[in-house]
Tab-separated table of C-alpha atoms in Angstrom:
chain	number	residue	atom	x	y	z
A	1	MET	CA	-67.364	-8.829	27.416
A	2	LYS	CA	-65.199	-6.475	29.515
A	3	LYS	CA	-62.293	-8.966	29.411
A	4	THR	CA	-62.634	-9.319	25.657
A	5	LEU	CA	-62.656	-5.535	25.167
A	6	ALA	CA	-59.621	-5.094	27.411
A	7	TRP	CA	-57.733	-7.762	25.493
A	8	LEU	CA	-58.555	-6.124	22.156
A	9	LEU	CA	-57.373	-2.705	23.410
A	10	THR	CA	-54.130	-4.207	24.703
A	11	ALA	CA	-53.513	-5.967	21.396
A	12	ALA	CA	-54.162	-2.754	19.444
A	13	VAL	CA	-51.687	-0.782	21.587
A	14	ALA	CA	-49.046	-3.499	21.210
A	15	LEU	CA	-49.430	-3.563	17.442
A	16	SER	CA	-49.183	0.223	17.302
A	17	LEU	CA	-45.983	0.260	19.334
A	18	ALA	CA	-44.464	-2.494	17.233
A	19	ALA	CA	-45.230	-0.573	14.069
A	20	CYS	CA	-43.507	2.549	15.419
A	21	GLY	CA	-40.506	0.822	16.906
A	22	GLY	CA	-39.883	-1.608	14.053
A	23	SER	CA	-40.201	0.829	11.160
A	24	ALA	CA	-37.684	0.483	8.339
A	25	ASP	CA	-38.153	4.167	7.456
A	26	THR	CA	-34.993	5.379	9.223
A	27	PRO	CA	-32.362	6.771	6.820
A	28	GLU	CA	-29.852	4.020	7.614
A	29	ALA	CA	-32.402	1.249	7.216
A	30	ALA	CA	-33.827	2.720	4.038
A	31	GLN	CA	-30.381	2.854	2.434
A	32	ASN	CA	-29.721	-0.767	3.270
A	33	GLY	CA	-32.992	-2.440	2.425
A	34	GLY	CA	-34.220	-2.289	6.002
A	35	GLU	CA	-31.031	-3.760	7.428
A	36	THR	CA	-28.066	-2.104	9.123
A	37	ALA	CA	-24.973	-2.229	6.890
A	38	GLU	CA	-22.255	-4.584	8.015
A	39	PRO	CA	-18.773	-3.025	8.500
A	40	VAL	CA	-16.399	-3.834	5.666
A	41	GLU	CA	-12.612	-3.493	5.560
A	42	LEU	CA	-11.186	-2.911	2.091
A	43	THR	CA	-7.501	-3.567	1.464
A	44	VAL	CA	-6.161	-1.307	-1.250
A	45	PHE	CA	-2.745	-1.880	-2.851
A	46	ALA	CA	-1.504	1.373	-4.397
A	47	ALA	CA	1.653	2.754	-5.957
A	48	ALA	CA	3.788	4.716	-3.487
A	49	SER	CA	3.240	7.929	-5.452
A	50	LEU	CA	-0.437	7.834	-4.421
A	51	THR	CA	0.272	7.893	-0.682
A	52	GLU	CA	-0.676	11.477	0.144
A	53	THR	CA	-3.684	11.741	-2.140
A	54	LEU	CA	-5.298	8.442	-1.191
A	55	ASN	CA	-4.868	9.105	2.518
A	56	GLN	CA	-6.687	12.417	2.071
A	57	ILE	CA	-9.398	10.856	-0.090
A	58	ALA	CA	-9.891	8.126	2.524
A	59	GLU	CA	-10.846	10.787	5.067
A	60	ASP	CA	-13.408	12.245	2.654
A	61	TYR	CA	-14.800	8.796	1.853
A	62	LYS	CA	-15.815	8.257	5.473
A	63	ALA	CA	-18.759	10.575	4.901
A	64	VAL	CA	-19.762	8.658	1.766
A	65	ALA	CA	-19.420	5.128	3.140
A	66	PRO	CA	-19.146	5.244	6.946
A	67	ASP	CA	-19.283	1.451	7.239
A	68	VAL	CA	-16.217	0.972	5.002
A	69	THR	CA	-12.706	1.021	6.466
A	70	LEU	CA	-9.867	1.519	4.000
A	71	THR	CA	-6.504	-0.105	4.685
A	72	PHE	CA	-3.688	0.874	2.312
A	73	ASN	CA	-0.520	-0.920	1.298
A	74	PHE	CA	1.765	1.542	-0.498
A	75	ASP	CA	4.855	0.327	-2.349
A	76	SER	CA	6.305	0.021	-5.821
A	77	SER	CA	3.863	-1.398	-8.350
A	78	GLY	CA	6.230	-4.294	-9.032
A	79	THR	CA	6.380	-5.265	-5.370
A	80	LEU	CA	2.599	-5.000	-5.029
A	81	LYS	CA	2.077	-7.140	-8.127
A	82	THR	CA	4.316	-9.840	-6.639
A	83	GLN	CA	2.474	-9.751	-3.317
A	84	ILE	CA	-0.873	-10.148	-5.082
A	85	GLN	CA	0.486	-13.025	-7.137
A	86	GLU	CA	1.712	-14.717	-3.969
A	87	GLY	CA	-1.741	-14.594	-2.371
A	88	ALA	CA	-1.799	-11.394	-0.335
A	89	VAL	CA	-5.271	-10.166	0.602
A	90	CYS	CA	-6.138	-7.302	-1.734
A	91	ASP	CA	-9.464	-5.921	-2.924
A	92	LEU	CA	-8.350	-3.100	-5.221
A	93	PHE	CA	-5.053	-2.510	-7.071
A	94	LEU	CA	-3.856	0.892	-8.299
A	95	SER	CA	-0.665	0.635	-10.335
A	96	ALA	CA	1.683	3.373	-11.556
A	97	GLY	CA	2.211	1.461	-14.794
A	98	GLN	CA	0.260	-0.652	-17.249
A	99	LYS	CA	2.831	-3.460	-17.252
A	100	GLN	CA	2.228	-4.501	-13.645
A	101	MET	CA	-1.539	-4.524	-14.142
A	102	ASP	CA	-1.218	-6.397	-17.439
A	103	GLN	CA	0.821	-9.085	-15.703
A	104	LEU	CA	-2.222	-9.836	-13.529
A	105	ASP	CA	-4.877	-9.483	-16.232
A	106	ALA	CA	-5.990	-12.576	-18.147
A	107	SER	CA	-7.242	-10.368	-20.979
A	108	ALA	CA	-3.838	-8.706	-21.465
A	109	ASP	CA	-1.406	-9.663	-24.199
A	110	ALA	CA	0.323	-12.966	-23.467
A	111	SER	CA	3.674	-11.351	-24.252
A	112	VAL	CA	3.213	-9.278	-21.060
A	113	ASN	CA	1.115	-11.648	-18.948
A	114	THR	CA	3.615	-14.415	-19.569
A	115	GLU	CA	2.394	-16.558	-16.665
A	116	GLY	CA	-1.269	-16.456	-17.636
A	117	LEU	CA	-2.282	-14.869	-14.327
A	118	ASP	CA	-5.957	-14.066	-13.750
A	119	PHE	CA	-6.490	-11.641	-10.863
A	120	VAL	CA	-8.279	-8.678	-12.479
A	121	LEU	CA	-12.072	-8.689	-12.211
A	122	ALA	CA	-13.451	-8.521	-15.739
A	123	GLY	CA	-15.032	-5.167	-16.545
A	124	SER	CA	-13.585	-3.328	-13.530
A	125	ARG	CA	-10.276	-2.123	-14.986
A	126	ILE	CA	-9.978	1.570	-15.871
A	127	ASP	CA	-7.227	4.058	-16.688
A	128	LEU	CA	-7.660	6.332	-13.679
A	129	LEU	CA	-4.928	8.966	-13.750
A	130	GLU	CA	-2.061	10.442	-15.720
A	131	ASN	CA	1.187	11.621	-14.136
A	132	LYS	CA	4.328	13.302	-15.479
A	133	VAL	CA	7.961	12.198	-15.248
A	134	THR	CA	10.148	15.068	-14.115
A	135	LEU	CA	13.762	15.921	-13.383
A	136	ALA	CA	14.162	17.214	-9.830
A	137	VAL	CA	17.215	18.703	-8.138
A	138	PRO	CA	18.137	19.277	-4.488
A	139	LYS	CA	18.080	22.645	-2.782
A	140	GLY	CA	20.508	25.059	-4.372
A	141	ASN	CA	20.993	22.833	-7.444
A	142	PRO	CA	24.794	22.630	-6.896
A	143	LYS	CA	25.492	21.144	-10.337
A	144	GLY	CA	23.353	23.684	-12.160
A	145	ILE	CA	21.309	21.029	-13.967
A	146	ASP	CA	18.463	22.793	-15.751
A	147	SER	CA	17.075	20.247	-18.228
A	148	PHE	CA	17.184	16.637	-19.370
A	149	ASP	CA	19.639	17.775	-22.061
A	150	SER	CA	21.890	19.141	-19.327
A	151	LEU	CA	21.509	15.912	-17.348
A	152	ALA	CA	22.598	13.857	-20.362
A	153	GLU	CA	25.684	16.021	-20.850
A	154	HIS	CA	26.692	15.611	-17.202
A	155	LEU	CA	26.131	11.863	-17.329
A	156	GLU	CA	28.319	11.594	-20.423
A	157	ALA	CA	30.999	13.583	-18.576
A	158	GLY	CA	30.602	11.302	-15.550
A	159	ASP	CA	30.554	14.170	-13.070
A	160	ILE	CA	27.162	13.749	-11.373
A	161	LEU	CA	25.176	11.212	-9.372
A	162	LEU	CA	21.628	10.504	-10.577
A	163	ALA	CA	18.949	8.754	-8.511
A	164	MET	CA	16.466	6.561	-10.378
A	165	GLY	CA	14.050	3.734	-9.634
A	166	ASN	CA	14.916	0.078	-9.964
A	167	SER	CA	14.116	-1.631	-13.239
A	168	ASP	CA	11.111	-3.459	-11.736
A	169	VAL	CA	9.238	-0.258	-10.798
A	170	PRO	CA	7.447	2.032	-13.269
A	171	VAL	CA	9.443	5.181	-12.496
A	172	GLY	CA	12.640	3.222	-13.126
A	173	GLN	CA	11.264	1.866	-16.393
A	174	TYR	CA	10.346	5.369	-17.561
A	175	THR	CA	13.866	6.520	-16.637
A	176	GLN	CA	15.404	3.708	-18.659
A	177	LYS	CA	13.452	4.893	-21.691
A	178	ILE	CA	14.770	8.427	-21.165
A	179	LEU	CA	18.353	7.187	-20.967
A	180	THR	CA	17.820	5.203	-24.156
A	181	TRP	CA	16.328	8.297	-25.803
A	182	TYR	CA	19.643	10.067	-25.166
A	183	GLY	CA	21.712	7.075	-26.257
A	184	LEU	CA	23.089	6.522	-22.760
A	185	ASP	CA	24.082	3.082	-21.443
A	186	GLU	CA	22.588	2.553	-17.995
A	187	THR	CA	24.928	-0.311	-17.087
A	188	GLU	CA	28.030	1.685	-17.982
A	189	LEU	CA	26.777	4.689	-16.011
A	190	ALA	CA	25.979	2.535	-12.972
A	191	ASN	CA	29.401	0.874	-13.119
A	192	ALA	CA	31.006	4.298	-13.338
A	193	GLY	CA	29.234	5.366	-10.137
A	194	CYS	CA	26.926	7.869	-11.855
A	195	ILE	CA	23.645	6.184	-10.900
A	196	THR	CA	22.119	5.145	-7.596
A	197	TYR	CA	18.794	3.341	-7.222
A	198	GLY	CA	15.623	3.354	-5.135
A	199	THR	CA	13.157	0.509	-4.668
A	200	ASN	CA	10.242	2.915	-5.246
A	201	VAL	CA	9.709	6.534	-6.204
A	202	LYS	CA	9.603	7.674	-2.576
A	203	GLU	CA	13.151	6.409	-2.010
A	204	VAL	CA	14.347	8.304	-5.074
A	205	THR	CA	12.536	11.429	-3.877
A	206	THR	CA	14.169	11.157	-0.447
A	207	GLN	CA	17.647	10.968	-1.980
A	208	VAL	CA	16.990	14.199	-3.839
A	209	SER	CA	15.447	16.019	-0.876
A	210	GLU	CA	18.355	14.999	1.363
A	211	GLY	CA	20.882	16.232	-1.198
A	212	SER	CA	22.692	12.901	-1.388
A	213	VAL	CA	22.419	12.999	-5.205
A	214	ASP	CA	22.722	15.743	-7.802
A	215	ALA	CA	19.387	14.977	-9.457
A	216	GLY	CA	16.580	12.432	-9.522
A	217	ILE	CA	13.948	11.361	-12.003
A	218	ILE	CA	10.596	11.199	-10.223
A	219	TYR	CA	6.915	11.981	-10.787
A	220	CYS	CA	5.753	15.583	-10.663
A	221	THR	CA	3.346	14.628	-7.870
A	222	ASP	CA	6.160	13.432	-5.605
A	223	ALA	CA	8.201	16.539	-6.359
A	224	PHE	CA	5.178	18.631	-5.376
A	225	SER	CA	4.555	16.701	-2.158
A	226	ASP	CA	8.192	17.083	-1.058
A	227	GLY	CA	8.574	20.688	-2.212
A	228	LEU	CA	11.384	19.844	-4.649
A	229	THR	CA	12.554	21.980	-7.541
A	230	VAL	CA	11.567	20.573	-10.932
A	231	VAL	CA	13.794	21.721	-13.804
A	232	ASP	CA	12.307	19.732	-16.680
A	233	GLU	CA	9.458	17.440	-17.696
A	234	ALA	CA	9.846	14.403	-19.955
A	235	THR	CA	7.817	14.371	-23.153
A	236	PRO	CA	5.733	11.381	-24.275
A	237	GLU	CA	8.296	10.844	-27.029
A	238	MET	CA	10.975	10.324	-24.405
A	239	CYS	CA	9.199	7.829	-22.171
A	240	GLY	CA	5.553	7.473	-23.211
A	241	GLN	CA	2.449	8.435	-21.246
A	242	VAL	CA	2.435	7.772	-17.514
A	243	ILE	CA	-0.945	6.111	-16.982
A	244	TYR	CA	-2.201	4.708	-13.675
A	245	PRO	CA	-4.621	1.795	-14.212
A	246	ALA	CA	-6.874	0.546	-11.409
A	247	ALA	CA	-8.966	-2.591	-11.018
A	248	VAL	CA	-10.932	-4.663	-8.536
A	249	LEU	CA	-9.416	-8.106	-8.007
A	250	ASN	CA	-11.499	-11.209	-8.649
A	251	THR	CA	-10.071	-12.703	-5.444
A	252	SER	CA	-11.715	-9.973	-3.363
A	253	GLU	CA	-14.427	-10.963	-0.923
A	254	HIS	CA	-15.849	-7.431	-1.128
A	255	GLN	CA	-16.054	-6.791	-4.853
A	256	GLU	CA	-19.146	-4.579	-4.655
A	257	GLU	CA	-17.637	-2.279	-2.027
A	258	ALA	CA	-14.286	-2.217	-3.853
A	259	GLN	CA	-16.030	-1.219	-7.080
A	260	ALA	CA	-17.923	1.510	-5.241
A	261	PHE	CA	-14.662	3.005	-3.950
A	262	LEU	CA	-13.077	2.759	-7.395
A	263	ASP	CA	-16.110	4.577	-8.824
A	264	TYR	CA	-15.684	7.266	-6.179
A	265	LEU	CA	-12.067	7.822	-7.241
A	266	SER	CA	-13.349	9.030	-10.611
A	267	THR	CA	-15.725	11.606	-9.115
A	268	ASP	CA	-15.083	15.340	-9.250
A	269	ASP	CA	-14.445	15.438	-5.486
A	270	ALA	CA	-11.730	12.783	-5.584
A	271	MET	CA	-10.228	14.068	-8.822
A	272	ALA	CA	-9.849	17.515	-7.259
A	273	VAL	CA	-7.552	15.980	-4.635
A	274	PHE	CA	-5.509	14.224	-7.320
A	275	GLU	CA	-5.228	17.337	-9.469
A	276	GLU	CA	-4.040	19.450	-6.535
A	277	VAL	CA	-0.695	17.623	-6.528
A	278	GLY	CA	-0.304	17.316	-10.291
A	279	PHE	CA	-2.269	14.253	-11.412
A	280	SER	CA	-4.771	14.661	-14.217
A	281	PRO	CA	-7.664	12.541	-15.485
A	282	VAL	CA	-6.816	10.422	-18.510
A	283	ALA	CA	-7.954	12.195	-21.663
């Protein structure tokens, strides 16, 4: 009888300890269905103009999703689109223009998605941000350019050097529309030595900040980040709205986590970071 009683007491203590030690009531376990979350690395491809804001938001996101590591690839939207098309690992794509996203979206118009590419996860695509195209000048503004009208006059006279993005990047495409608005021929201006190019908006911004050009057409956010003087802002009639679409890719192995980060980018906390440099939510 004594042995039986001792065995029962031992069993009761063991069960009690197991219940305490194996509880799934810890905050981390409760949030993950009783299991510890596995670390996830998300690869985010984003337009170069998002560099500063996304790096800051990534720091804030650590408190929201501590098990998620964000790795960014910043470049022109055209270059990023090509890398995705060629098989680069990417979970989330943030473009500075609709065209580059459309070229990867099976639901987009076939006149834009001419290759029938299907990389955008259905239902994930949103218009995240709006930016502004601006005319920036170097310190001291040696040519006295004070507006797009003034820029057009100087270009017609052939007495300035303008920096703009290549034709395969959104900021370059917006600039082309502005030149067309003023009836200016880009090819003639380039041949006359009045235009120099950058492979992305950061390269154009650098040319202006270094004073190697007389003016540059860049986003207001990049002008803000580099402390450049903005003398004019393009109207929608001149170049259209500057909308930044974002989408999870259907090739991602972490679609749920990518969607969660994309959702976070639309929150008030993240939007406050975007708005600080000149972005605005899409109306």
